[in-house]
PDB file of C-alpha atoms in Angstrom:
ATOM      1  CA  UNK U   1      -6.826  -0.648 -14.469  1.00 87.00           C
ATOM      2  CA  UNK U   2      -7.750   1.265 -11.189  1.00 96.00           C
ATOM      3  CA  UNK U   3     -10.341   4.233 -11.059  1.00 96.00           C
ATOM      4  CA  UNK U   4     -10.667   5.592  -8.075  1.00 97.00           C
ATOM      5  CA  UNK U   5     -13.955   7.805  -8.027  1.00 96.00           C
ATOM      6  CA  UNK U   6     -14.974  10.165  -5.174  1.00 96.00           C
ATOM      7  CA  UNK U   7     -13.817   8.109  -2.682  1.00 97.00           C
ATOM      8  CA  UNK U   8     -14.570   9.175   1.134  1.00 96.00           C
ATOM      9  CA  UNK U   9     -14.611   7.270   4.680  1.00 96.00           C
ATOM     10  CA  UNK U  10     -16.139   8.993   7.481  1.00 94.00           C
ATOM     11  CA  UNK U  11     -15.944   7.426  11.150  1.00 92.00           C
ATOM     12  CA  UNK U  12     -17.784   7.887  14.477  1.00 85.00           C
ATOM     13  CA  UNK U  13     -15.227  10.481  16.543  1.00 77.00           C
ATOM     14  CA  UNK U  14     -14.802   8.504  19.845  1.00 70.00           C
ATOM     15  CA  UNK U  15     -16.845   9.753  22.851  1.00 69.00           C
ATOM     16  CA  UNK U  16     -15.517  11.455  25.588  1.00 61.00           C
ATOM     17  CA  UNK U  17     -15.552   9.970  29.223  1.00 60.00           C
ATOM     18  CA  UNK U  18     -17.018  11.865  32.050  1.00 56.00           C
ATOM     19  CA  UNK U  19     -14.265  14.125  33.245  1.00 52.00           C
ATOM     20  CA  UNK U  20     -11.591  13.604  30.154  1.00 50.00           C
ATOM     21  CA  UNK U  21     -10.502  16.356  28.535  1.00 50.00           C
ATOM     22  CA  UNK U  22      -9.565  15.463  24.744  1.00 52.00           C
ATOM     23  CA  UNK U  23      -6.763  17.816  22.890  1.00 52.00           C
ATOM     24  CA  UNK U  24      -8.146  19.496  19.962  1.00 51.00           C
ATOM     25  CA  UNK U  25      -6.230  18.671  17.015  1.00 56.00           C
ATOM     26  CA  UNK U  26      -6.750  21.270  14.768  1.00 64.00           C
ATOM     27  CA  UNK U  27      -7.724  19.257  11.812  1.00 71.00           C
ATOM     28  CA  UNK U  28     -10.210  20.164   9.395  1.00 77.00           C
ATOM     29  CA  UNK U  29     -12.187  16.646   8.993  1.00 80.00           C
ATOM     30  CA  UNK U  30     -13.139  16.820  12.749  1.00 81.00           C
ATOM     31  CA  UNK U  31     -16.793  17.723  12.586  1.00 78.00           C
ATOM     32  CA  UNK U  32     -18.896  17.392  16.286  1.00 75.00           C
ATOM     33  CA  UNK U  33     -19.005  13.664  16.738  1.00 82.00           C
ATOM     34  CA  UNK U  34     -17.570  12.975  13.140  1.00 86.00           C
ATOM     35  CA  UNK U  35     -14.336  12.579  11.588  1.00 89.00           C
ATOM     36  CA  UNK U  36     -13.843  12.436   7.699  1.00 92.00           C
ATOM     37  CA  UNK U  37     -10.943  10.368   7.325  1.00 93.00           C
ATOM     38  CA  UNK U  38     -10.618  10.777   3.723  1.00 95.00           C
ATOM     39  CA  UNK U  39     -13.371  13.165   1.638  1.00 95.00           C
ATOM     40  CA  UNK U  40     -13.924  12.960  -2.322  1.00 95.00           C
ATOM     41  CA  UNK U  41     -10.415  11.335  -3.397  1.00 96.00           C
ATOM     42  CA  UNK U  42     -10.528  10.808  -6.881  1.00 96.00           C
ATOM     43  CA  UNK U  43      -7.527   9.593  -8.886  1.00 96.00           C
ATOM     44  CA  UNK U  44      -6.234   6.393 -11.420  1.00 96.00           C
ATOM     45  CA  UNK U  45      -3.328   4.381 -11.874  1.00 96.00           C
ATOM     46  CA  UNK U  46      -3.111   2.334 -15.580  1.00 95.00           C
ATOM     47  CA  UNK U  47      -1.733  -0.994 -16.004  1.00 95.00           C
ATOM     48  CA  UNK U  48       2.538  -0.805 -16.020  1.00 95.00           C
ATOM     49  CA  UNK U  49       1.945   2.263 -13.790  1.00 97.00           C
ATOM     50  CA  UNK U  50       3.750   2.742 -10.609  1.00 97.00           C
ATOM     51  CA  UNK U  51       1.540   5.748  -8.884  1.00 98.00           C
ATOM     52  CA  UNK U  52       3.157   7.346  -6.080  1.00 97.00           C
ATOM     53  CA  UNK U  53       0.213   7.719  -2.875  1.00 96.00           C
ATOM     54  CA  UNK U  54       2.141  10.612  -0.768  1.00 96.00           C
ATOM     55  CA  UNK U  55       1.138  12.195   2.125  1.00 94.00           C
ATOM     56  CA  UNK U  56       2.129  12.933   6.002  1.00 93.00           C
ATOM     57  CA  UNK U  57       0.915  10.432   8.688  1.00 90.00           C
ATOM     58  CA  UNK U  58      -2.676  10.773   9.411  1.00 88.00           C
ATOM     59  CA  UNK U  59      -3.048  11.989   6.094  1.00 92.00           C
ATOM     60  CA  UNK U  60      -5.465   9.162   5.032  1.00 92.00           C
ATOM     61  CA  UNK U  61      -3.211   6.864   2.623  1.00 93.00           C
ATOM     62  CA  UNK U  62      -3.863   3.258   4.819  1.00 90.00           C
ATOM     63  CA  UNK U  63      -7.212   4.249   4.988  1.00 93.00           C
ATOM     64  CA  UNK U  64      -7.713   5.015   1.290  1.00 95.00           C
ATOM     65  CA  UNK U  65      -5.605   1.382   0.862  1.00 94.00           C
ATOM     66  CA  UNK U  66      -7.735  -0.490   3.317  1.00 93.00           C
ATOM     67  CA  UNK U  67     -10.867   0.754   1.356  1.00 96.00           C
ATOM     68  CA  UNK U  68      -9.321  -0.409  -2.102  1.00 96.00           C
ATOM     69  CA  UNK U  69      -8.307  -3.754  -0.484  1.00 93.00           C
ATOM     70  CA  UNK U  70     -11.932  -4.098   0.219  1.00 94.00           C
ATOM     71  CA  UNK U  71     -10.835  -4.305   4.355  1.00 92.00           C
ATOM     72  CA  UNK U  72     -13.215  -1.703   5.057  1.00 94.00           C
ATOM     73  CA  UNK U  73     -15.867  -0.322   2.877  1.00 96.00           C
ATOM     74  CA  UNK U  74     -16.267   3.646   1.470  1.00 96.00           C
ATOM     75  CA  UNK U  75     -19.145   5.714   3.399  1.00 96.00           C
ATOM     76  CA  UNK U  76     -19.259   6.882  -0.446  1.00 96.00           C
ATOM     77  CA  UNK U  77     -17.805   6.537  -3.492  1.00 97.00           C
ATOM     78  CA  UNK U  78     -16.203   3.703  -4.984  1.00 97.00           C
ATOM     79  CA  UNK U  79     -13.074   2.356  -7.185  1.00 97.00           C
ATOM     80  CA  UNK U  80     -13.108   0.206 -10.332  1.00 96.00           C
ATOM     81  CA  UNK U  81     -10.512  -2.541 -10.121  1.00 92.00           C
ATOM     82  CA  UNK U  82      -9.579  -4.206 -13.067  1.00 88.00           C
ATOM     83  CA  UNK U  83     -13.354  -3.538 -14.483  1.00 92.00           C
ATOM     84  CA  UNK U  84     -14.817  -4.831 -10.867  1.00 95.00           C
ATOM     85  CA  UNK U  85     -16.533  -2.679  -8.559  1.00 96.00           C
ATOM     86  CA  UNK U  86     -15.173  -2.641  -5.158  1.00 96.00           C
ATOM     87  CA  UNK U  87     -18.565  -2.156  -3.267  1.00 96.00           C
ATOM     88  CA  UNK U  88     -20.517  -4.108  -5.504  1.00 96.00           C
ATOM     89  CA  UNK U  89     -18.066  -6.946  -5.868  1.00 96.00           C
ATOM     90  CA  UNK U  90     -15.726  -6.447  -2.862  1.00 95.00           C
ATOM     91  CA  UNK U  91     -14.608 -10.955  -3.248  1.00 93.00           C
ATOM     92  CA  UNK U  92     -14.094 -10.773  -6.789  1.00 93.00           C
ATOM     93  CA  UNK U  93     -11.770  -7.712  -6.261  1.00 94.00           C
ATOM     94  CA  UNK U  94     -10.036  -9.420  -3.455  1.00 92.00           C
ATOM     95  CA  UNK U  95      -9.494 -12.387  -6.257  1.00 91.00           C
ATOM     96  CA  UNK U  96      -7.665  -9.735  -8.055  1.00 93.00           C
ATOM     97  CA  UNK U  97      -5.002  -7.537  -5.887  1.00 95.00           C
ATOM     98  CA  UNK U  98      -2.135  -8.269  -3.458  1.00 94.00           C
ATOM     99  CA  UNK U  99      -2.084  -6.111  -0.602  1.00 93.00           C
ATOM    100  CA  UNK U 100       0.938  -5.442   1.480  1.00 90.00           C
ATOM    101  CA  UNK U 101       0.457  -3.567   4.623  1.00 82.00           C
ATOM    102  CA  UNK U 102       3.456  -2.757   7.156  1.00 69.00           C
ATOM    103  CA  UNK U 103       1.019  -4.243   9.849  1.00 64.00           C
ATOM    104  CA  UNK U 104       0.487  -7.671   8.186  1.00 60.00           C
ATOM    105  CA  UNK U 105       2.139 -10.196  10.498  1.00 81.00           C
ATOM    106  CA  UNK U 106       3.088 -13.686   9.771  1.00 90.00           C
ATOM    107  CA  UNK U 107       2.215 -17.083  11.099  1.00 93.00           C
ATOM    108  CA  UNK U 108       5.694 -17.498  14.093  1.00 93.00           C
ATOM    109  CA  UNK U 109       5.600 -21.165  13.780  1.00 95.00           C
ATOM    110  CA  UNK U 110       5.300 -21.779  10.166  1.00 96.00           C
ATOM    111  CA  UNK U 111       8.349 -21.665   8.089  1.00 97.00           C
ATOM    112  CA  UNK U 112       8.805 -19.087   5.372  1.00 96.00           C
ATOM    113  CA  UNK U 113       8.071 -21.820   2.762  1.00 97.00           C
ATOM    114  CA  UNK U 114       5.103 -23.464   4.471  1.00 97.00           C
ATOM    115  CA  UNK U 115       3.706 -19.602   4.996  1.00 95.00           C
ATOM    116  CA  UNK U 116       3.414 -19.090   1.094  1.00 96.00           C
ATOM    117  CA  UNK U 117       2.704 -22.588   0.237  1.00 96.00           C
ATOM    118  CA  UNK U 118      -0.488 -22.191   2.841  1.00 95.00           C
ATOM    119  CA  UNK U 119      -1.151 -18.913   0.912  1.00 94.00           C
ATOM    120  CA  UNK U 120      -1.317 -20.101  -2.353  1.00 96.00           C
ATOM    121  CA  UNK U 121      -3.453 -22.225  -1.994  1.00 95.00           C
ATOM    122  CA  UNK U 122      -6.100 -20.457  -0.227  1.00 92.00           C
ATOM    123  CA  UNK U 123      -5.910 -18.424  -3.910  1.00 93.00           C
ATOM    124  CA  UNK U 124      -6.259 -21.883  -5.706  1.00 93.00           C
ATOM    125  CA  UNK U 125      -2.851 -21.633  -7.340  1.00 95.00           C
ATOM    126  CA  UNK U 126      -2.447 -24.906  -9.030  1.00 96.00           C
ATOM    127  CA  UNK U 127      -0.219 -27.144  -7.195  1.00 95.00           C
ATOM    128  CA  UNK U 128       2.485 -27.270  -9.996  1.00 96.00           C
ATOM    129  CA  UNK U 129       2.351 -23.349 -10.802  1.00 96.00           C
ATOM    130  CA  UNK U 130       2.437 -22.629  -7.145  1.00 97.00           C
ATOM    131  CA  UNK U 131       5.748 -24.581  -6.846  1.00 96.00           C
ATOM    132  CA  UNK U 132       7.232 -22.903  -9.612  1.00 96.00           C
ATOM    133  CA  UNK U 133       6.097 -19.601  -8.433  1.00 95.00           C
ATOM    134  CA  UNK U 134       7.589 -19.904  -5.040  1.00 96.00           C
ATOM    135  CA  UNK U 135      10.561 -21.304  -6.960  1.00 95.00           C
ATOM    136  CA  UNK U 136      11.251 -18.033  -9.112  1.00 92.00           C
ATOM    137  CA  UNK U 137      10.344 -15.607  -5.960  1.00 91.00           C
ATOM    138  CA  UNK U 138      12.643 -17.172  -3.500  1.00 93.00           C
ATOM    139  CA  UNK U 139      15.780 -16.782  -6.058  1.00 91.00           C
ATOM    140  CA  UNK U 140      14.285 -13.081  -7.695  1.00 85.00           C
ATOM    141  CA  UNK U 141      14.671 -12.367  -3.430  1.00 87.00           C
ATOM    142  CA  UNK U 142      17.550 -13.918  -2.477  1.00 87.00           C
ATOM    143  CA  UNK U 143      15.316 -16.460   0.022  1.00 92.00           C
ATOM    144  CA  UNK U 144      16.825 -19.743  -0.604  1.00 94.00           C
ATOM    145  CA  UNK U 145      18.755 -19.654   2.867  1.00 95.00           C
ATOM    146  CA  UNK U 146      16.023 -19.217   5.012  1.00 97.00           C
ATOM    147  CA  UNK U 147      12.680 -20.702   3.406  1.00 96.00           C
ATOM    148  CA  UNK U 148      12.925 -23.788   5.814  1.00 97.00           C
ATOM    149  CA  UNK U 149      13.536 -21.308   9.180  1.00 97.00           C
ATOM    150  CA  UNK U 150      10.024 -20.613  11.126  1.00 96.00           C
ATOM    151  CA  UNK U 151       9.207 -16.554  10.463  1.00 94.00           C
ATOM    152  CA  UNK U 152       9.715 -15.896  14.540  1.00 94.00           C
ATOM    153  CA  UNK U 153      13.345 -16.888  13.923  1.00 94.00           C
ATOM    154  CA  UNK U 154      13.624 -14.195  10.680  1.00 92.00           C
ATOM    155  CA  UNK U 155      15.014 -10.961  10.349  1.00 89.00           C
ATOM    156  CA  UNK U 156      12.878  -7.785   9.891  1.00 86.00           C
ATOM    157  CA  UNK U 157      14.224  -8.079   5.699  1.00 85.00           C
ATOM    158  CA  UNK U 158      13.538 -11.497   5.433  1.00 89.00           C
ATOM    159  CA  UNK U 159      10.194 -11.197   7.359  1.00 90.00           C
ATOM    160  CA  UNK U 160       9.474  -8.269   4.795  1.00 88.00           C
ATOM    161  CA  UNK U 161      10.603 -10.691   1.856  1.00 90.00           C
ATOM    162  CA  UNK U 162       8.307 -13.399   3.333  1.00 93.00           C
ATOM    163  CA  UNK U 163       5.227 -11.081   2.965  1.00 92.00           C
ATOM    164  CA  UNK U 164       5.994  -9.557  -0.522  1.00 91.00           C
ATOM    165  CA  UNK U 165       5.765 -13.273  -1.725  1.00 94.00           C
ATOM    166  CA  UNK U 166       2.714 -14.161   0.002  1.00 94.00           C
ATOM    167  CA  UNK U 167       0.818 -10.918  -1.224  1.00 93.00           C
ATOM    168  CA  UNK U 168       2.089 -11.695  -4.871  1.00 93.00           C
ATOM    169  CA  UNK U 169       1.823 -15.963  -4.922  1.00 95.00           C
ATOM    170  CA  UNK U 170      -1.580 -15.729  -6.767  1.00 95.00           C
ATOM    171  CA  UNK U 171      -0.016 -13.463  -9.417  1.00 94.00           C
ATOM    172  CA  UNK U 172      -2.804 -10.572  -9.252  1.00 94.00           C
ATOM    173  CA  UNK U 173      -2.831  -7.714 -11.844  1.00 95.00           C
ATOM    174  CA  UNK U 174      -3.216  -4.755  -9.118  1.00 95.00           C
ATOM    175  CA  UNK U 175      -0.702  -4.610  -6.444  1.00 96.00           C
ATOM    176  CA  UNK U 176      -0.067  -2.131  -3.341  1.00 96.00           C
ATOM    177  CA  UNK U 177       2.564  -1.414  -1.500  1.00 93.00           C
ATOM    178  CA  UNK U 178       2.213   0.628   2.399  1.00 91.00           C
ATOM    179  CA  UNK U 179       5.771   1.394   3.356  1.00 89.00           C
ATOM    180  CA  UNK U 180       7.658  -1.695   1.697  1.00 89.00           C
ATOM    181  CA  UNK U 181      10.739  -0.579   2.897  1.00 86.00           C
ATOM    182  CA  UNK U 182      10.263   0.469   5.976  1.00 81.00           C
ATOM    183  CA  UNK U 183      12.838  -0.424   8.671  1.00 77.00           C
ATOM    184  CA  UNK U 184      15.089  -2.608   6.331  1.00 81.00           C
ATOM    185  CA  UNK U 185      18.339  -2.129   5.956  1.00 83.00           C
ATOM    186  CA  UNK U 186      19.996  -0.445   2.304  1.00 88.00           C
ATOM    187  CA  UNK U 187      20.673  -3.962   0.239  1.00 84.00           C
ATOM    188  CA  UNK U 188      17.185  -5.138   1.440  1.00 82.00           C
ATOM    189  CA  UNK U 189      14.937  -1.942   0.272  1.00 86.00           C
ATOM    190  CA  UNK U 190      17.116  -1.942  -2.977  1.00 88.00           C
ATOM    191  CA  UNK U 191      15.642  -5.804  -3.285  1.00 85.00           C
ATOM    192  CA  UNK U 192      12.861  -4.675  -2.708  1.00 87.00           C
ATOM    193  CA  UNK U 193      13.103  -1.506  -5.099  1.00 91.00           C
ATOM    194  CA  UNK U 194      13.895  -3.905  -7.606  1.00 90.00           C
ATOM    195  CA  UNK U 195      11.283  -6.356  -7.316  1.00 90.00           C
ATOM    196  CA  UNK U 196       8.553  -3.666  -7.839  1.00 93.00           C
ATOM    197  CA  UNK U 197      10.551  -2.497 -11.190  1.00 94.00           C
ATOM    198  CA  UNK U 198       9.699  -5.705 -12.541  1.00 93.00           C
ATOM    199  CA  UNK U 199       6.027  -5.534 -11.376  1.00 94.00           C
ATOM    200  CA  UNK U 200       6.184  -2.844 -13.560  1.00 95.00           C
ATOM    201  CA  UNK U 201       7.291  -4.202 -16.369  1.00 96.00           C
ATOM    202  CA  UNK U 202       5.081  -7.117 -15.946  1.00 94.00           C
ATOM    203  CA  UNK U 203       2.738  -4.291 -16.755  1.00 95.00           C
ATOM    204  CA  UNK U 204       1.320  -5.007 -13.424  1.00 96.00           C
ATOM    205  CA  UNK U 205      -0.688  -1.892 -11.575  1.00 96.00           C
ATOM    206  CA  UNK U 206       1.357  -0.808  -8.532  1.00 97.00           C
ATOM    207  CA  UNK U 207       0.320   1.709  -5.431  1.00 97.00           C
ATOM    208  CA  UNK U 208       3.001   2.423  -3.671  1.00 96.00           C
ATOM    209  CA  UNK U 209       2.775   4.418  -0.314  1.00 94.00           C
ATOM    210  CA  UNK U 210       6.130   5.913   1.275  1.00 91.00           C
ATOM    211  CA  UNK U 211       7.904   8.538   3.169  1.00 90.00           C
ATOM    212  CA  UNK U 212      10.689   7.923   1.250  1.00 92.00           C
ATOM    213  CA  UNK U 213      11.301  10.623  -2.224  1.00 94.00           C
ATOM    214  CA  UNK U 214      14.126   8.914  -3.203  1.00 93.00           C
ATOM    215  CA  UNK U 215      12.220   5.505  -3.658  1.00 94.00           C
ATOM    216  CA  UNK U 216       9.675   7.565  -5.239  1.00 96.00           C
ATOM    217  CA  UNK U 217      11.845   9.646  -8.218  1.00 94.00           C
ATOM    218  CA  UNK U 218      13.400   5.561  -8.638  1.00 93.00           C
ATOM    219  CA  UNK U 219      10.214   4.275  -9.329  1.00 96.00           C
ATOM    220  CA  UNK U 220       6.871   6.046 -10.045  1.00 97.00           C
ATOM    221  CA  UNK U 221       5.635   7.533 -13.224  1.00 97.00           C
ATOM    222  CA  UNK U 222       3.010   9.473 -11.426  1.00 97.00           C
ATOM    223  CA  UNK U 223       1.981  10.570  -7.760  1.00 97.00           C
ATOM    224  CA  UNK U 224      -1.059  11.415  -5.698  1.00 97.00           C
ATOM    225  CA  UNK U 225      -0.361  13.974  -2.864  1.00 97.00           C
ATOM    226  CA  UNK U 226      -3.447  13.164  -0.050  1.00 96.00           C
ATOM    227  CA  UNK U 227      -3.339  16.211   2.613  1.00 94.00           C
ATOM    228  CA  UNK U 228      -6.252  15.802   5.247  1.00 92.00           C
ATOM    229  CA  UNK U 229      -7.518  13.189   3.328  1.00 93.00           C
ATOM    230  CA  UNK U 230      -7.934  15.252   0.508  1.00 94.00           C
ATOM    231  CA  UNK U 231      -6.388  14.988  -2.600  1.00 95.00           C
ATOM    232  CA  UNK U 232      -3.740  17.676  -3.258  1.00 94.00           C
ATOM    233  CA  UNK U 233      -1.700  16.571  -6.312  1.00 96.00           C
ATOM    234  CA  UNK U 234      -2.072  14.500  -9.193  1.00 96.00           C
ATOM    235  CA  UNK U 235       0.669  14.644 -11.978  1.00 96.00           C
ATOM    236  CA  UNK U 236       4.696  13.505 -12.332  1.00 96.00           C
ATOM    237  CA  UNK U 237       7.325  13.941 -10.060  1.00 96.00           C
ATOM    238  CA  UNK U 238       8.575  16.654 -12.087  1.00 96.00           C
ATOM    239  CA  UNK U 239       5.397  18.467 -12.505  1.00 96.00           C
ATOM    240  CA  UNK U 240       4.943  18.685  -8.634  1.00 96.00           C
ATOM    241  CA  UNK U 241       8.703  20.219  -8.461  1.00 96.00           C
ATOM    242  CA  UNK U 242       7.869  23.117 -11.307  1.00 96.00           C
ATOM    243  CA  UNK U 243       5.120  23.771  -9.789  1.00 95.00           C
ATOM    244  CA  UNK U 244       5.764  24.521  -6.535  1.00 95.00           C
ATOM    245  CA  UNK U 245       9.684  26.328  -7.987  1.00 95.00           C
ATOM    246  CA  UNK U 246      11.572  23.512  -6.385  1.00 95.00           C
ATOM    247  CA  UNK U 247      13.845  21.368  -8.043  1.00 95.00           C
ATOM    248  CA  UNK U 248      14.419  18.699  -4.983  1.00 95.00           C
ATOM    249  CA  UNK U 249      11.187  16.315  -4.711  1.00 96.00           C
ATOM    250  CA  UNK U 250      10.802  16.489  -1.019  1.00 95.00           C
ATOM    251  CA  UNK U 251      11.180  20.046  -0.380  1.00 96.00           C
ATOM    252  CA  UNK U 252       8.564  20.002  -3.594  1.00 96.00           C
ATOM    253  CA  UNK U 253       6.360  18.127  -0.797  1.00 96.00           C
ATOM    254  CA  UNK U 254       7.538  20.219   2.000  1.00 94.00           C
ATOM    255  CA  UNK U 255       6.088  23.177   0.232  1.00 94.00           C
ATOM    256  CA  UNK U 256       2.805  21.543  -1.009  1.00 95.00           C
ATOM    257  CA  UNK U 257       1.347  20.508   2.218  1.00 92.00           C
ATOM    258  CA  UNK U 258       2.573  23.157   4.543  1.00 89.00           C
ATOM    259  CA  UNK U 259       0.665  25.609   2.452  1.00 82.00           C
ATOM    260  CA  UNK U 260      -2.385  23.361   2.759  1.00 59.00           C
ATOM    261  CA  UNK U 261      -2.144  23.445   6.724  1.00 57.00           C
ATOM    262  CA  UNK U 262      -4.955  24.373   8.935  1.00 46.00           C
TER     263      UNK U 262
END
């Protein structure tokens, strides 16, 4: 379902002023006036997959998301999305993904209802499936109480449960997930955690990008360790703790990308 092939993004280093003095920071993709934000990152996820995209910040996972979600496009390399090539076909991939990003904010003065109702149909949703979509994903999230309340007057939870439904409305077959449970509280992430089980088992492809190990043994099959926007690790949980002798996942990590430093 997703094939990600040689992927790289390289970006113009910024310029320094007259008189500024910019910290070296000791990372290997700085080269001159270049920085190669992520270089040759090859891996797939199949349909009912949960992959696990792992890394430290500044690693390169957004950027390898943004590039997938067609947001910004590869300086080489590509992906093949549900048999659509994201450089050659970057609107009919859009057509076929939901992208949730931690940075995504929502329209203050809409409510949470009239946010996903606007949402759907900017995907063409038919007017009767929409309503019973929004119908089945405000009771799978526990949203009836606060679907008529405008999103500046929500919670961080419900603000996060406001944005998995409008990345999912359309019903796309590929979905990612940057940080989903970031900053929410334990009964919202487990939601949350239990909302992308049954993506899963719609047999939906799911990225999911966290800091979090335990949400990652709970939930993917396989993961994808990016270090300096390389990639590290492809394989299962449970290959990545035999082989680096650990049996905890996140010391497993630890290990893994402390031996790839600088």
């Amino acid at each position: 379902m997703l094939e990600v092939k040689s992927l790289s993004k390289t970006f113009r280093a910024p310029k320094q002023k007259k008189g500024e003095i910019i910290k070296q920071r000791n990372d290997p993709r700085e080269s001159g006036k270049w920085f190669h934000a992520v270089q040759d990152l090859t891996f797939d996820c199949k349909a009912g997959e949960i992959l696990g995209l792992l890394g430290m910040n500044g690693a390169g996972k957004t950027t390898t998301l943004r590039m997938l979600a067609t947001a910004i496009k590869p300086s080489s390399g590509t992906a093949i999305m549900d048999g659509v090539d994201i450089v050659k076909n970057p609107m009919e991939v859009k057509r076929r993904i939901g992208f949730l990003s931690g940075s995504t904010g929502l329209y203050g003065r809409l409510t949470a209802e009239e946010m996903i109702l606007y949402y759907g149909k900017l995907h063409g949703v038919e007017p009767q499936v929409l309503k019973t979509r929004m119908e089945e994903m405000f009771h799978l999230l526990d949203m009836e109480s606060f679907v008529t309340r405008r999103n500046d007057n929500l919670s961080t939870g419900m603000k996060q449960k406001v944005s998995i439904v409008r990345t999912v409305i359309h019903d796309p077959p590929v979905l990612f997930f940057d940080e989903p449970t970031s900053g929410l509280d334990v009964l919202s992430a487990e939601n949350i955690v239990k909302f992308i089980r049954q993506c899963k088992a719609k047999g939906k492809t799911v990225v999911l990008s966290t800091h979090y190990m335990n949400e990652v043994e709970k939930l993917c099959d396989r993961v994808t360790v990016i270090h300096h926007g390389r990639n590290f690790f492809s394989g299962k949980p449970e290959d990545l703790k035999a082989e680096q002798g650990e049996t905890d996942l996140e010391e497993a990590f630890k290990k893994l990308v402390k031996g790839g430093q600088a």
